[in-house]
GROMACS .gro file of N, CA, C and O in nm:
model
  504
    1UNK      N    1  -3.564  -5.052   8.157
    1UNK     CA    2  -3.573  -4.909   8.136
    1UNK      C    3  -3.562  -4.879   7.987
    1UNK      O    4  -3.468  -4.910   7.915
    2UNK      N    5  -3.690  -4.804   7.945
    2UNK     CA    6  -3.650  -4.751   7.779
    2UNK      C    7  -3.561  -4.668   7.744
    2UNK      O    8  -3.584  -4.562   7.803
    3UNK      N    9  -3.460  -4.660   7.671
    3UNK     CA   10  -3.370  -4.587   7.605
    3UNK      C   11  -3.378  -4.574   7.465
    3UNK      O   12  -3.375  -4.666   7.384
    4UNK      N   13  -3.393  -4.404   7.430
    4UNK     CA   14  -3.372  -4.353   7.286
    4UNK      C   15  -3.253  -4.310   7.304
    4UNK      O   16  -3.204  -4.246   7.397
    5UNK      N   17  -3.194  -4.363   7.179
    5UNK     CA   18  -3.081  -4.278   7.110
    5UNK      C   19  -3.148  -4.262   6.926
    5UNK      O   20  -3.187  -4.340   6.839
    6UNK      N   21  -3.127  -4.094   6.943
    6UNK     CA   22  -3.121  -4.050   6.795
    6UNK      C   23  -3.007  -4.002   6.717
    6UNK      O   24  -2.908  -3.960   6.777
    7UNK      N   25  -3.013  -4.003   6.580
    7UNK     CA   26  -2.887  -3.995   6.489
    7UNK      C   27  -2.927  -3.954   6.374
    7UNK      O   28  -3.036  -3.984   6.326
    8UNK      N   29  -2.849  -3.888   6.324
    8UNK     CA   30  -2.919  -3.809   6.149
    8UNK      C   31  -2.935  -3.718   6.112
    8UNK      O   32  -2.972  -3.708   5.994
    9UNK      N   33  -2.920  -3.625   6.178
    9UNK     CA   34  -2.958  -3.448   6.211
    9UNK      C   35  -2.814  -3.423   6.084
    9UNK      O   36  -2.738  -3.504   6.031
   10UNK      N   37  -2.828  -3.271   6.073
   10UNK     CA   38  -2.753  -3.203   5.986
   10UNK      C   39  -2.788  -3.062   5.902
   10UNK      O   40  -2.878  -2.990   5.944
   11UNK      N   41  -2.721  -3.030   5.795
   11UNK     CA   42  -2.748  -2.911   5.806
   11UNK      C   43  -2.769  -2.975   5.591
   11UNK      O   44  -2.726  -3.082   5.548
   12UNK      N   45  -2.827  -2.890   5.525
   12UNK     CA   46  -2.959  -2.956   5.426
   12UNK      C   47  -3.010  -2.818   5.366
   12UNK      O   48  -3.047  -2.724   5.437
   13UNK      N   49  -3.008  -2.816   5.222
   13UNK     CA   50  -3.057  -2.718   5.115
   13UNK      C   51  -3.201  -2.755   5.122
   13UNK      O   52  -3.264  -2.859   5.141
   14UNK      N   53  -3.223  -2.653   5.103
   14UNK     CA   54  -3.397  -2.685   5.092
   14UNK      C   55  -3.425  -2.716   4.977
   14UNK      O   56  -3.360  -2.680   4.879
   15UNK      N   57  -3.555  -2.809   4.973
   15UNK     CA   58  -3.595  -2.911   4.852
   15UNK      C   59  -3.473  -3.073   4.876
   15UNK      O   60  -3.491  -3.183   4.822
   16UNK      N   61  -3.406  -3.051   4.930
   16UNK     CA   62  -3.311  -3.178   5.016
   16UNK      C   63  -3.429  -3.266   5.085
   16UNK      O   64  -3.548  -3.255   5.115
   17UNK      N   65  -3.257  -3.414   5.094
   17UNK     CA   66  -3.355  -3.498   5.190
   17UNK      C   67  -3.266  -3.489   5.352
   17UNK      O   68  -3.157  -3.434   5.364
   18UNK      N   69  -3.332  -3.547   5.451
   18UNK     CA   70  -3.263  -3.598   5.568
   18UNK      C   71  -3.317  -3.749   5.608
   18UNK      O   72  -3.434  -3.762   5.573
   19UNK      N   73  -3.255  -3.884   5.681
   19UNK     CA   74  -3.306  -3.945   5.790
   19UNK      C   75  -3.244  -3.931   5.885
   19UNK      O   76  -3.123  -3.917   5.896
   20UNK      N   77  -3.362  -3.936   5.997
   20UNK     CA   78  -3.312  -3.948   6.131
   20UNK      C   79  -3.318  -4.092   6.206
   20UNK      O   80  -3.377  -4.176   6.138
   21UNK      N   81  -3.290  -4.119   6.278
   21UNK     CA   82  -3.308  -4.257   6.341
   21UNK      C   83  -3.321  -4.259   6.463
   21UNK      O   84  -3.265  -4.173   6.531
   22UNK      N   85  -3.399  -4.357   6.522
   22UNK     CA   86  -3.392  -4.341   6.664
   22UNK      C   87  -3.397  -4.498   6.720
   22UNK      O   88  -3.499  -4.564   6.704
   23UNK      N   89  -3.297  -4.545   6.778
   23UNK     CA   90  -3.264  -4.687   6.840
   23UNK      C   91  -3.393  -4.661   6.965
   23UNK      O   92  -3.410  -4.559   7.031
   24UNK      N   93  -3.443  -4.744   6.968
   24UNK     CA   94  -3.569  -4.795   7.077
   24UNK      C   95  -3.513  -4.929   7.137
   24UNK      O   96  -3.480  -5.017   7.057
   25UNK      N   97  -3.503  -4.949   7.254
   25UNK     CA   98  -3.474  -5.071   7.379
   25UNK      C   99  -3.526  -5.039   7.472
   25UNK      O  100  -3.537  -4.921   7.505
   26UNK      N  101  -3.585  -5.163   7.556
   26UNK     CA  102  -3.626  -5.162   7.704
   26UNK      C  103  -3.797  -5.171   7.714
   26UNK      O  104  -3.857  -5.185   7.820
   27UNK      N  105  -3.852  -5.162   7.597
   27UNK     CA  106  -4.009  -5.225   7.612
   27UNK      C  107  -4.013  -5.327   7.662
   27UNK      O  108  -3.917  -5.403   7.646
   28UNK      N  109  -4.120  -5.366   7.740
   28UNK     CA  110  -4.160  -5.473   7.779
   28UNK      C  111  -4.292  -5.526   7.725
   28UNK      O  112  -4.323  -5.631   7.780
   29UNK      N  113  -4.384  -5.481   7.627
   29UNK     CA  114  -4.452  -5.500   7.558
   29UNK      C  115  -4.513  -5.385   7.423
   29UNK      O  116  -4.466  -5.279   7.381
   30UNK      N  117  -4.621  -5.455   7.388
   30UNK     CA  118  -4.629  -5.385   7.233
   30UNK      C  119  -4.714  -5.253   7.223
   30UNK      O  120  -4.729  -5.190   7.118
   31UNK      N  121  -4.770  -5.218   7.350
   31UNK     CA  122  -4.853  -5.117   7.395
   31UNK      C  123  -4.744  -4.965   7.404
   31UNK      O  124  -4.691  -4.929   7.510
   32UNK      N  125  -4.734  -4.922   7.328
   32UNK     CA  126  -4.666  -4.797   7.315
   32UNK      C  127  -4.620  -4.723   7.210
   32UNK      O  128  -4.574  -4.801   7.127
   33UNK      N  129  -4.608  -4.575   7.162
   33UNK     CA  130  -4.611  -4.540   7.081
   33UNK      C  131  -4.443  -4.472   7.064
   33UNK      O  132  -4.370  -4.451   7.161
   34UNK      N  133  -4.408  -4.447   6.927
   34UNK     CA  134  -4.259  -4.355   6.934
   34UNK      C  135  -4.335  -4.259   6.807
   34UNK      O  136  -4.409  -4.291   6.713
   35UNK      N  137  -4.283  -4.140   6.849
   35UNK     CA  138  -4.276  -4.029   6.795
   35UNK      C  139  -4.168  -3.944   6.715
   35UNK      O  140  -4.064  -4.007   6.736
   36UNK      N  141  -4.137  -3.841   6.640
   36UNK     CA  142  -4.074  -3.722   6.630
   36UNK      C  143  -4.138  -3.608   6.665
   36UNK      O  144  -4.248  -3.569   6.624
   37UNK      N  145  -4.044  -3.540   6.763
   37UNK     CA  146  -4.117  -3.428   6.780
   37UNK      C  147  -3.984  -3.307   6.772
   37UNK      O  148  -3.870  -3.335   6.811
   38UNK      N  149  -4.023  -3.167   6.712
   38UNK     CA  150  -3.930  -3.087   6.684
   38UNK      C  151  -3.988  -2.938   6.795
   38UNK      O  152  -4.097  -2.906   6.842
   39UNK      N  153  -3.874  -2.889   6.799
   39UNK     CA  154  -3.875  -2.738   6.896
   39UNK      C  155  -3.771  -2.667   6.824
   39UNK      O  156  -3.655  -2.708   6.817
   40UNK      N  157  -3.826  -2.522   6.751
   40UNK     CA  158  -3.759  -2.434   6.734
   40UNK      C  159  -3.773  -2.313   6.827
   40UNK      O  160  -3.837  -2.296   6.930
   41UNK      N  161  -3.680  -2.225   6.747
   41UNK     CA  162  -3.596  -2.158   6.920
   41UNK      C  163  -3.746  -2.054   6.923
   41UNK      O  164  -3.794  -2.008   6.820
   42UNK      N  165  -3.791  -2.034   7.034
   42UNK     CA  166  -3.924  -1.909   7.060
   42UNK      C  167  -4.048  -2.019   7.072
   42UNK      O  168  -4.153  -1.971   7.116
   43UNK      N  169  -4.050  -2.155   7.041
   43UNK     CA  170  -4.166  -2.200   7.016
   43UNK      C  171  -4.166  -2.365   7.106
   43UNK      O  172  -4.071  -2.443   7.118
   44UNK      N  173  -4.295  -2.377   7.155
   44UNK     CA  174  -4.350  -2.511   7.171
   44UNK      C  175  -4.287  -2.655   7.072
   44UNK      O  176  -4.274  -2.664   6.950
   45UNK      N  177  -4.263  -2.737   7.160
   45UNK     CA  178  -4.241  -2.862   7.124
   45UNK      C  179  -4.344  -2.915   7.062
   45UNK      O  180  -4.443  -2.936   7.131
   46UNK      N  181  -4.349  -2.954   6.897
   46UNK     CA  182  -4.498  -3.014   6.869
   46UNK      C  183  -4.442  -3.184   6.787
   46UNK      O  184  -4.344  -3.247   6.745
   47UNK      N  185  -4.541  -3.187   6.801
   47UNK     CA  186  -4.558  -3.332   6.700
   47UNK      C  187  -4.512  -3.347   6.566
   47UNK      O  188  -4.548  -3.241   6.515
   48UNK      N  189  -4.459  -3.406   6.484
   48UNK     CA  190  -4.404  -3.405   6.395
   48UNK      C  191  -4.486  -3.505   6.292
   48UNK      O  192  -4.561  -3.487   6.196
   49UNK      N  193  -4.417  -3.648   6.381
   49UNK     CA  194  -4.516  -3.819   6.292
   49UNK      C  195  -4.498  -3.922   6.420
   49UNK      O  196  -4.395  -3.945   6.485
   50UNK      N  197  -4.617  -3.972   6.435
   50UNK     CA  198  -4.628  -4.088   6.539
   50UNK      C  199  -4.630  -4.196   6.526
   50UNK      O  200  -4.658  -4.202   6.406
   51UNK      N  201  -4.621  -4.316   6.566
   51UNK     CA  202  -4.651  -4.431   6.499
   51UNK      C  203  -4.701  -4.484   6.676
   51UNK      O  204  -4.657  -4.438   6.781
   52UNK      N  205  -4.799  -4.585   6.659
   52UNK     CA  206  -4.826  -4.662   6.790
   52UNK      C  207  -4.836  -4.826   6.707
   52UNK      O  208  -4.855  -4.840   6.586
   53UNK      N  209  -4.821  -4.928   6.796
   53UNK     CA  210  -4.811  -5.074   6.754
   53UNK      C  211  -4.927  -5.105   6.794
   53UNK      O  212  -4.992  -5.172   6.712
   54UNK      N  213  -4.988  -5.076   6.911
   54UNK     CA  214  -5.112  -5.134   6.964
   54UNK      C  215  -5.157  -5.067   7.073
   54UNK      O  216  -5.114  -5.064   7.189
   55UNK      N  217  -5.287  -4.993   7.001
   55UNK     CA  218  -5.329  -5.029   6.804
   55UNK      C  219  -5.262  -4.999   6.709
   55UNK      O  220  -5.157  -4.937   6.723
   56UNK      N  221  -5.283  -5.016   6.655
   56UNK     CA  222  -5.164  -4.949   6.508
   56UNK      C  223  -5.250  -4.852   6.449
   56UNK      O  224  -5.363  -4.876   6.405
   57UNK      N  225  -5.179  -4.717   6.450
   57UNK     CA  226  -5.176  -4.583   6.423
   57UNK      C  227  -5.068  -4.515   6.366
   57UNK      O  228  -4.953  -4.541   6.402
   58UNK      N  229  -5.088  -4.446   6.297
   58UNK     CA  230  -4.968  -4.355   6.229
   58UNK      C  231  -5.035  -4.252   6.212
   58UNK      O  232  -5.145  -4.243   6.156
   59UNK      N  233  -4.952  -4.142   6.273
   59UNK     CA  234  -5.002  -3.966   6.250
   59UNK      C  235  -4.908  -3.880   6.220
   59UNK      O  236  -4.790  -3.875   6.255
   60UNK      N  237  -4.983  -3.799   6.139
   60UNK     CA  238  -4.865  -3.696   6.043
   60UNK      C  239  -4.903  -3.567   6.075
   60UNK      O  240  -5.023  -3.543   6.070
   61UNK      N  241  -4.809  -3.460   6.112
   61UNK     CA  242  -4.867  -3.330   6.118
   61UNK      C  243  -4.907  -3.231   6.061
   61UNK      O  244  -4.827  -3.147   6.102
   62UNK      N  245  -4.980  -3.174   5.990
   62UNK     CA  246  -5.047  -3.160   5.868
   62UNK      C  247  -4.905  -3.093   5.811
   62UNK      O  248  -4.872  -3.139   5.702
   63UNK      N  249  -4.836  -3.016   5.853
   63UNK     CA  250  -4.734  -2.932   5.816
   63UNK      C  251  -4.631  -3.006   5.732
   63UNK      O  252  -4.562  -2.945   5.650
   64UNK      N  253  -4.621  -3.142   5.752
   64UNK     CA  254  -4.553  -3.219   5.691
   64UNK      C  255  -4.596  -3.312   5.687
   64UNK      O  256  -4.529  -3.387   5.759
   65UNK      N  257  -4.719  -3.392   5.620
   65UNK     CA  258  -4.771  -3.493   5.589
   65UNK      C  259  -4.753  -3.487   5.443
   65UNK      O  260  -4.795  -3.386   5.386
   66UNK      N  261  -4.700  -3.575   5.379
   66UNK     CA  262  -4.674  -3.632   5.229
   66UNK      C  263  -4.515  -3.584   5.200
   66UNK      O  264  -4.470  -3.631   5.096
   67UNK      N  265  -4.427  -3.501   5.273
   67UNK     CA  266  -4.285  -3.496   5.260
   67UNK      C  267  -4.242  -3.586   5.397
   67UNK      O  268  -4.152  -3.670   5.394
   68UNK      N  269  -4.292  -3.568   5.469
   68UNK     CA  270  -4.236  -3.681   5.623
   68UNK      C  271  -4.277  -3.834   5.614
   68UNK      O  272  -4.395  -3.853   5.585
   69UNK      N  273  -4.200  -3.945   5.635
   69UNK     CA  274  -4.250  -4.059   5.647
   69UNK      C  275  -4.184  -4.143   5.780
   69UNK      O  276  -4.074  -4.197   5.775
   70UNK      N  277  -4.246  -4.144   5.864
   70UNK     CA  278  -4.208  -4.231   5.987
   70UNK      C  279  -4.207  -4.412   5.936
   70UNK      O  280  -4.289  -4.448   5.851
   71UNK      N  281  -4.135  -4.485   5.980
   71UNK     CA  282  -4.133  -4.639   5.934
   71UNK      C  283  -4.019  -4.684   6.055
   71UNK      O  284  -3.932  -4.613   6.104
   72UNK      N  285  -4.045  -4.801   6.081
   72UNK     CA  286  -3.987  -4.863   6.156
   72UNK      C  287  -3.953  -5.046   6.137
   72UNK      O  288  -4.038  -5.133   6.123
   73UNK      N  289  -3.778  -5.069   6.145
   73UNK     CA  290  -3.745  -5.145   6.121
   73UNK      C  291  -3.706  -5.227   6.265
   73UNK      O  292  -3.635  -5.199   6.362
   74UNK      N  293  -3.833  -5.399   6.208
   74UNK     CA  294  -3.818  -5.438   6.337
   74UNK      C  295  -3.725  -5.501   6.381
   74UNK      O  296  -3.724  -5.522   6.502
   75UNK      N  297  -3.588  -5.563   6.277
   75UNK     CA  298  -3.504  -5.615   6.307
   75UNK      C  299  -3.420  -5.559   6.387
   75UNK      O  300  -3.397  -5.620   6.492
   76UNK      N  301  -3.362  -5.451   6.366
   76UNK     CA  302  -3.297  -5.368   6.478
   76UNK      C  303  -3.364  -5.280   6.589
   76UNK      O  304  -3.308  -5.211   6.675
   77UNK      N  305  -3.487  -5.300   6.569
   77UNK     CA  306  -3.588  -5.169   6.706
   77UNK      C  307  -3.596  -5.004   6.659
   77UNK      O  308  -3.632  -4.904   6.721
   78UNK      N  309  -3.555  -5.021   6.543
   78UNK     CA  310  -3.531  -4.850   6.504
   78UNK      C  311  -3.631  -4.825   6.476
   78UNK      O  312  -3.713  -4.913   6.447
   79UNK      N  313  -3.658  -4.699   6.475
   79UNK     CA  314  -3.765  -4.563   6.399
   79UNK      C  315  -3.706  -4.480   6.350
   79UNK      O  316  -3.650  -4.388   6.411
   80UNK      N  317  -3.707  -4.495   6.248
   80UNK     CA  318  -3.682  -4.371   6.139
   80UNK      C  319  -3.745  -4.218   6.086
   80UNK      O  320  -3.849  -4.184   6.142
   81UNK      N  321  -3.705  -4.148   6.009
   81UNK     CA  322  -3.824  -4.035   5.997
   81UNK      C  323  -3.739  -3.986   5.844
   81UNK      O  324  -3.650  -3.906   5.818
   82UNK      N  325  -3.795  -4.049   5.792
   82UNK     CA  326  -3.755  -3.992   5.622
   82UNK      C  327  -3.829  -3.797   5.621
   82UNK      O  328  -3.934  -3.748   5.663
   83UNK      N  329  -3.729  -3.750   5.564
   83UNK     CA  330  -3.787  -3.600   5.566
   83UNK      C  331  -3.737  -3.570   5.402
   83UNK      O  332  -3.626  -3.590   5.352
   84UNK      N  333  -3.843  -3.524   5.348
   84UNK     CA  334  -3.772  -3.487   5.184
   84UNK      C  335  -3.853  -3.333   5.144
   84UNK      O  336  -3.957  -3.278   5.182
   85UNK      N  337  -3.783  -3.312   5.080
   85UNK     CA  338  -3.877  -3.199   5.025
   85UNK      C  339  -3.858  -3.089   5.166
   85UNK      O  340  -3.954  -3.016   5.194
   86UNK      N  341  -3.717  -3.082   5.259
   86UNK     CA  342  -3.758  -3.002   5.277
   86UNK      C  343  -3.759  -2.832   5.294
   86UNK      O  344  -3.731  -2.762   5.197
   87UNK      N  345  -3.787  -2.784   5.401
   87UNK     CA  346  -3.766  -2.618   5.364
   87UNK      C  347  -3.732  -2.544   5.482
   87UNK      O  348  -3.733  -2.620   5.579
   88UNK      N  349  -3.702  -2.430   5.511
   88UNK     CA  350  -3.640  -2.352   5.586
   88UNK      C  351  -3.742  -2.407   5.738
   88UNK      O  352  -3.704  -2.468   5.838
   89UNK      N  353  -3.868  -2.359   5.704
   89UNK     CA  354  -3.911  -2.370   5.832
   89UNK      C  355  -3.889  -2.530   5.917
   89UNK      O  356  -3.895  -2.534   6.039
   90UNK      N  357  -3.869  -2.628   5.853
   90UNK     CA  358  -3.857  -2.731   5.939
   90UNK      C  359  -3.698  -2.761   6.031
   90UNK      O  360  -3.650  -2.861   6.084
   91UNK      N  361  -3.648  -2.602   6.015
   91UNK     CA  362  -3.499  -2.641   6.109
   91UNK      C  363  -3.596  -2.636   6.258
   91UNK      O  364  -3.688  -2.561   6.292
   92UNK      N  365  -3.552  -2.712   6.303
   92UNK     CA  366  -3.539  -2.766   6.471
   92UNK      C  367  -3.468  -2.823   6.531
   92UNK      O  368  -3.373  -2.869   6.467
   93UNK      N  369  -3.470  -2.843   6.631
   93UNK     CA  370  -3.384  -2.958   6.709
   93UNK      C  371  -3.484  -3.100   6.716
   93UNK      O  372  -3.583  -3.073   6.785
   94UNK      N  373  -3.487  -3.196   6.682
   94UNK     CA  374  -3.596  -3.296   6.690
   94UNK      C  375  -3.574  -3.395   6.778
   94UNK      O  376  -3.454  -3.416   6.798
   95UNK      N  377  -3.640  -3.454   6.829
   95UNK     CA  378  -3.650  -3.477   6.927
   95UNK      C  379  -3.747  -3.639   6.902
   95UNK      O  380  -3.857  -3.646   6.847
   96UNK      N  381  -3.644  -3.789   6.975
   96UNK     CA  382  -3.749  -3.932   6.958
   96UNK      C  383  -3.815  -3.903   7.105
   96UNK      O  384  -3.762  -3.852   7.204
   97UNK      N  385  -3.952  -3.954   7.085
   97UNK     CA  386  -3.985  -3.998   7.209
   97UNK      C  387  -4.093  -4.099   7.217
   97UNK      O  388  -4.165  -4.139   7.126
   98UNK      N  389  -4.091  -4.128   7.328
   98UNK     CA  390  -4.216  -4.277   7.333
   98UNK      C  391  -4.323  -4.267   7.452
   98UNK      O  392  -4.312  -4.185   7.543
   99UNK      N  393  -4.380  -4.317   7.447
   99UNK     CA  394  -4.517  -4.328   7.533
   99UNK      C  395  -4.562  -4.457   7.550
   99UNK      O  396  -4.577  -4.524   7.447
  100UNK      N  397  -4.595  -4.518   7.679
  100UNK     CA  398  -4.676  -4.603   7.717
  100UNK      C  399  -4.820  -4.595   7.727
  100UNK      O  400  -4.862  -4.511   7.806
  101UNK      N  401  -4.922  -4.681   7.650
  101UNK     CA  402  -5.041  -4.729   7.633
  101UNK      C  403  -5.067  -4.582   7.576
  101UNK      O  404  -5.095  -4.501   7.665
  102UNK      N  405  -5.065  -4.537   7.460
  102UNK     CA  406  -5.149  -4.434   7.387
  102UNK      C  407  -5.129  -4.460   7.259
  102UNK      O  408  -5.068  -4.559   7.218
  103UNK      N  409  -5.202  -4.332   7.158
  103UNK     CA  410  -5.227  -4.403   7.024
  103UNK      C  411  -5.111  -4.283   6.946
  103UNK      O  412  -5.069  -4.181   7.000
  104UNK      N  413  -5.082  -4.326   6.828
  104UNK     CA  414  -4.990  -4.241   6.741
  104UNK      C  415  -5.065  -4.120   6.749
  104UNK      O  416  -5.009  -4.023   6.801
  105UNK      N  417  -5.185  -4.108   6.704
  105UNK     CA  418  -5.226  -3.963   6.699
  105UNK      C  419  -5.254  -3.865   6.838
  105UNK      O  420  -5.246  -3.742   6.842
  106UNK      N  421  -5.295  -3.970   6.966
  106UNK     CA  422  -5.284  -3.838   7.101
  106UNK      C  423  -5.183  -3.820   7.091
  106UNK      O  424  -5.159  -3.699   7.085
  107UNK      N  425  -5.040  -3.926   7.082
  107UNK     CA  426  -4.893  -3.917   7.116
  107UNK      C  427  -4.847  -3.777   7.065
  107UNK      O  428  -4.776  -3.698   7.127
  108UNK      N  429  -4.911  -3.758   6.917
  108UNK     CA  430  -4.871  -3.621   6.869
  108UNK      C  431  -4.903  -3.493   6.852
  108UNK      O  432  -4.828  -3.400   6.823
  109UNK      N  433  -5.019  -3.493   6.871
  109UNK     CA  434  -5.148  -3.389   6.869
  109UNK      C  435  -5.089  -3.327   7.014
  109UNK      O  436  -5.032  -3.218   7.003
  110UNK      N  437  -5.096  -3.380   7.131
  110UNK     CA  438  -5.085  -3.331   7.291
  110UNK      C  439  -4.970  -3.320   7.330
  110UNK      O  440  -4.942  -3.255   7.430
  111UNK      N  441  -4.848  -3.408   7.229
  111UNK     CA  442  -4.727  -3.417   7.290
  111UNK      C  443  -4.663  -3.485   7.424
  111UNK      O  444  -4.577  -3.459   7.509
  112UNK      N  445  -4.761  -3.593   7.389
  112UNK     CA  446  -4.698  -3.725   7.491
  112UNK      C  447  -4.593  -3.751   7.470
  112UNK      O  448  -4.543  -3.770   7.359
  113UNK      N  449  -4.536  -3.758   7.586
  113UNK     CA  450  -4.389  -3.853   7.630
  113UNK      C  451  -4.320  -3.886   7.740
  113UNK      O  452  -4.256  -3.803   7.804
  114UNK      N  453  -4.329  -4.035   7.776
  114UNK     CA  454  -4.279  -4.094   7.924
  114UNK      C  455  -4.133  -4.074   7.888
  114UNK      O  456  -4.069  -4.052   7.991
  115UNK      N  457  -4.054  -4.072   7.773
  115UNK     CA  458  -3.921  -4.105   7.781
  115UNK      C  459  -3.905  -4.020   7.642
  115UNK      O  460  -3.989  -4.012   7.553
  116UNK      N  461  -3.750  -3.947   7.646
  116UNK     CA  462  -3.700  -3.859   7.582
  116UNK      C  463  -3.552  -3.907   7.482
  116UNK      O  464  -3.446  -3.938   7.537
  117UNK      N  465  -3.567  -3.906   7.354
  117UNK     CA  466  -3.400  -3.914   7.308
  117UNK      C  467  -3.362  -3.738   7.348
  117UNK      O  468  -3.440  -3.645   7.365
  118UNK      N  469  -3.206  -3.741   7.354
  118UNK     CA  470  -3.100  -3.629   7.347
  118UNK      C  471  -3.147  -3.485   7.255
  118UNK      O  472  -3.114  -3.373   7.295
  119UNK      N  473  -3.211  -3.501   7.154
  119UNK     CA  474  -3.206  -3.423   7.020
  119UNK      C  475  -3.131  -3.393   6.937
  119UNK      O  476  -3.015  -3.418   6.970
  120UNK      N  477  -3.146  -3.328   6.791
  120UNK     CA  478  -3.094  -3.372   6.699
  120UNK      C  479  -3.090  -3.253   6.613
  120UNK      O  480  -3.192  -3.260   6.545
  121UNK      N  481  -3.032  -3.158   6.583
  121UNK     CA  482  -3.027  -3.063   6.499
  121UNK      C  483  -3.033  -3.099   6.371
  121UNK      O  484  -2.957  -3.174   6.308
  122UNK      N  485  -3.153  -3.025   6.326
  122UNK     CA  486  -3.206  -3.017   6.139
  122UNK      C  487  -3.181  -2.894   6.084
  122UNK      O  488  -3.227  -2.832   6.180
  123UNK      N  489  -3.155  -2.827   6.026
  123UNK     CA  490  -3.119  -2.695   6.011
  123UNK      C  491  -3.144  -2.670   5.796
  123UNK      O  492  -3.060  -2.712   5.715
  124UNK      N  493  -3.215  -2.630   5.773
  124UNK     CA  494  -3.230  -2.639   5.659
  124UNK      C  495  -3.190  -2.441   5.579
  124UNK      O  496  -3.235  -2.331   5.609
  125UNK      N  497  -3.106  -2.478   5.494
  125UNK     CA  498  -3.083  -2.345   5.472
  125UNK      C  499  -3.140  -2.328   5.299
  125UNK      O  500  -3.140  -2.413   5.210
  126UNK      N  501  -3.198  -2.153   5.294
  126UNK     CA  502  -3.275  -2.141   5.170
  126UNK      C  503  -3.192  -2.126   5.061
  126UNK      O  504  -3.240  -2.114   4.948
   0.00000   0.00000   0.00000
C-alpha cells in the first residue's frame, strides 16, 4: 500500500523561501507519478509541479514555474518542492499525491490522484 507523508509547511514573508517534503513508500514499480497540489479556501485543488519516472516528465504550473522546483531524492524515496520567491497568493494547504501509470503533466493539468498525503499549510504573509 502507498503511503505519503508530507512535512515543511509554515508561515513565510513574501519574496521568502519554503521546502516541503513528501516521504513516498509502497510502489511496486517505476510507472507512477508524485505531485504537489495546493487548495485555497473558495477554490479548486490544482496542480502545482509533477514529476513522473516512467516516462520521465516534469510539469510546472505556469503560476509558478521558475520560483517552484520539484526534485526527488532517491536514497530516501522523498519528493521535495523547493518554493522561493514567494508571494501572498501561493498560501494554501498543499497537498503530495501520486498516481499510477500517468505522466507528470496529465497528473497536474486534471489533477490525478490514486493516493493522498494529510496536507500542509503554506501561508505567506505580505
Amino acid at each position: 500500500e502507498v503511503h505519503l507523508v508530507e512535512s515543511g509547511g509554515g508561515l513565510v514573508q513574501a519574496g521568502g523561501s519554503l521546502r516541503l517534503s513528501c516521504a513516498a513508500s509502497g510502489f511496486t514499480s517505476d510507472e507512477y507519478a508524485i505531485g504537489w497540489f495546493r487548495q485555497a479556501p473558495g477554490k479548486e485543488r490544482e496542480g502545482v509541479a509533477c514529476v513522473s519516472y516512467n516516462p520521465s516528465e516534469t510539469h510546472y504550473a505556469d503560476s509558478v514555474n521558475g520560483r517552484f522546483t520539484i526534485f526527488t531524492d532517491n536514497a530516501d524515496n522523498t519528493v521535495y518542492l523547493q518554493m522561493n520567491s514567494l508571494k501572498p497568493e501561493d498560501t494554501a494547504v498543499y497537498y503530495c499525491g501520486a498516481a499510477i501509470r500517468t505522466t507528470g503533466q496529465a497528473m497536474c493539468v486534471l489533477v490525478i490522484g490514486d493516493y493522498w498525503g494529510q496536507g500542509t499549510q503554506v501561508t505567506v504573509s505580505s
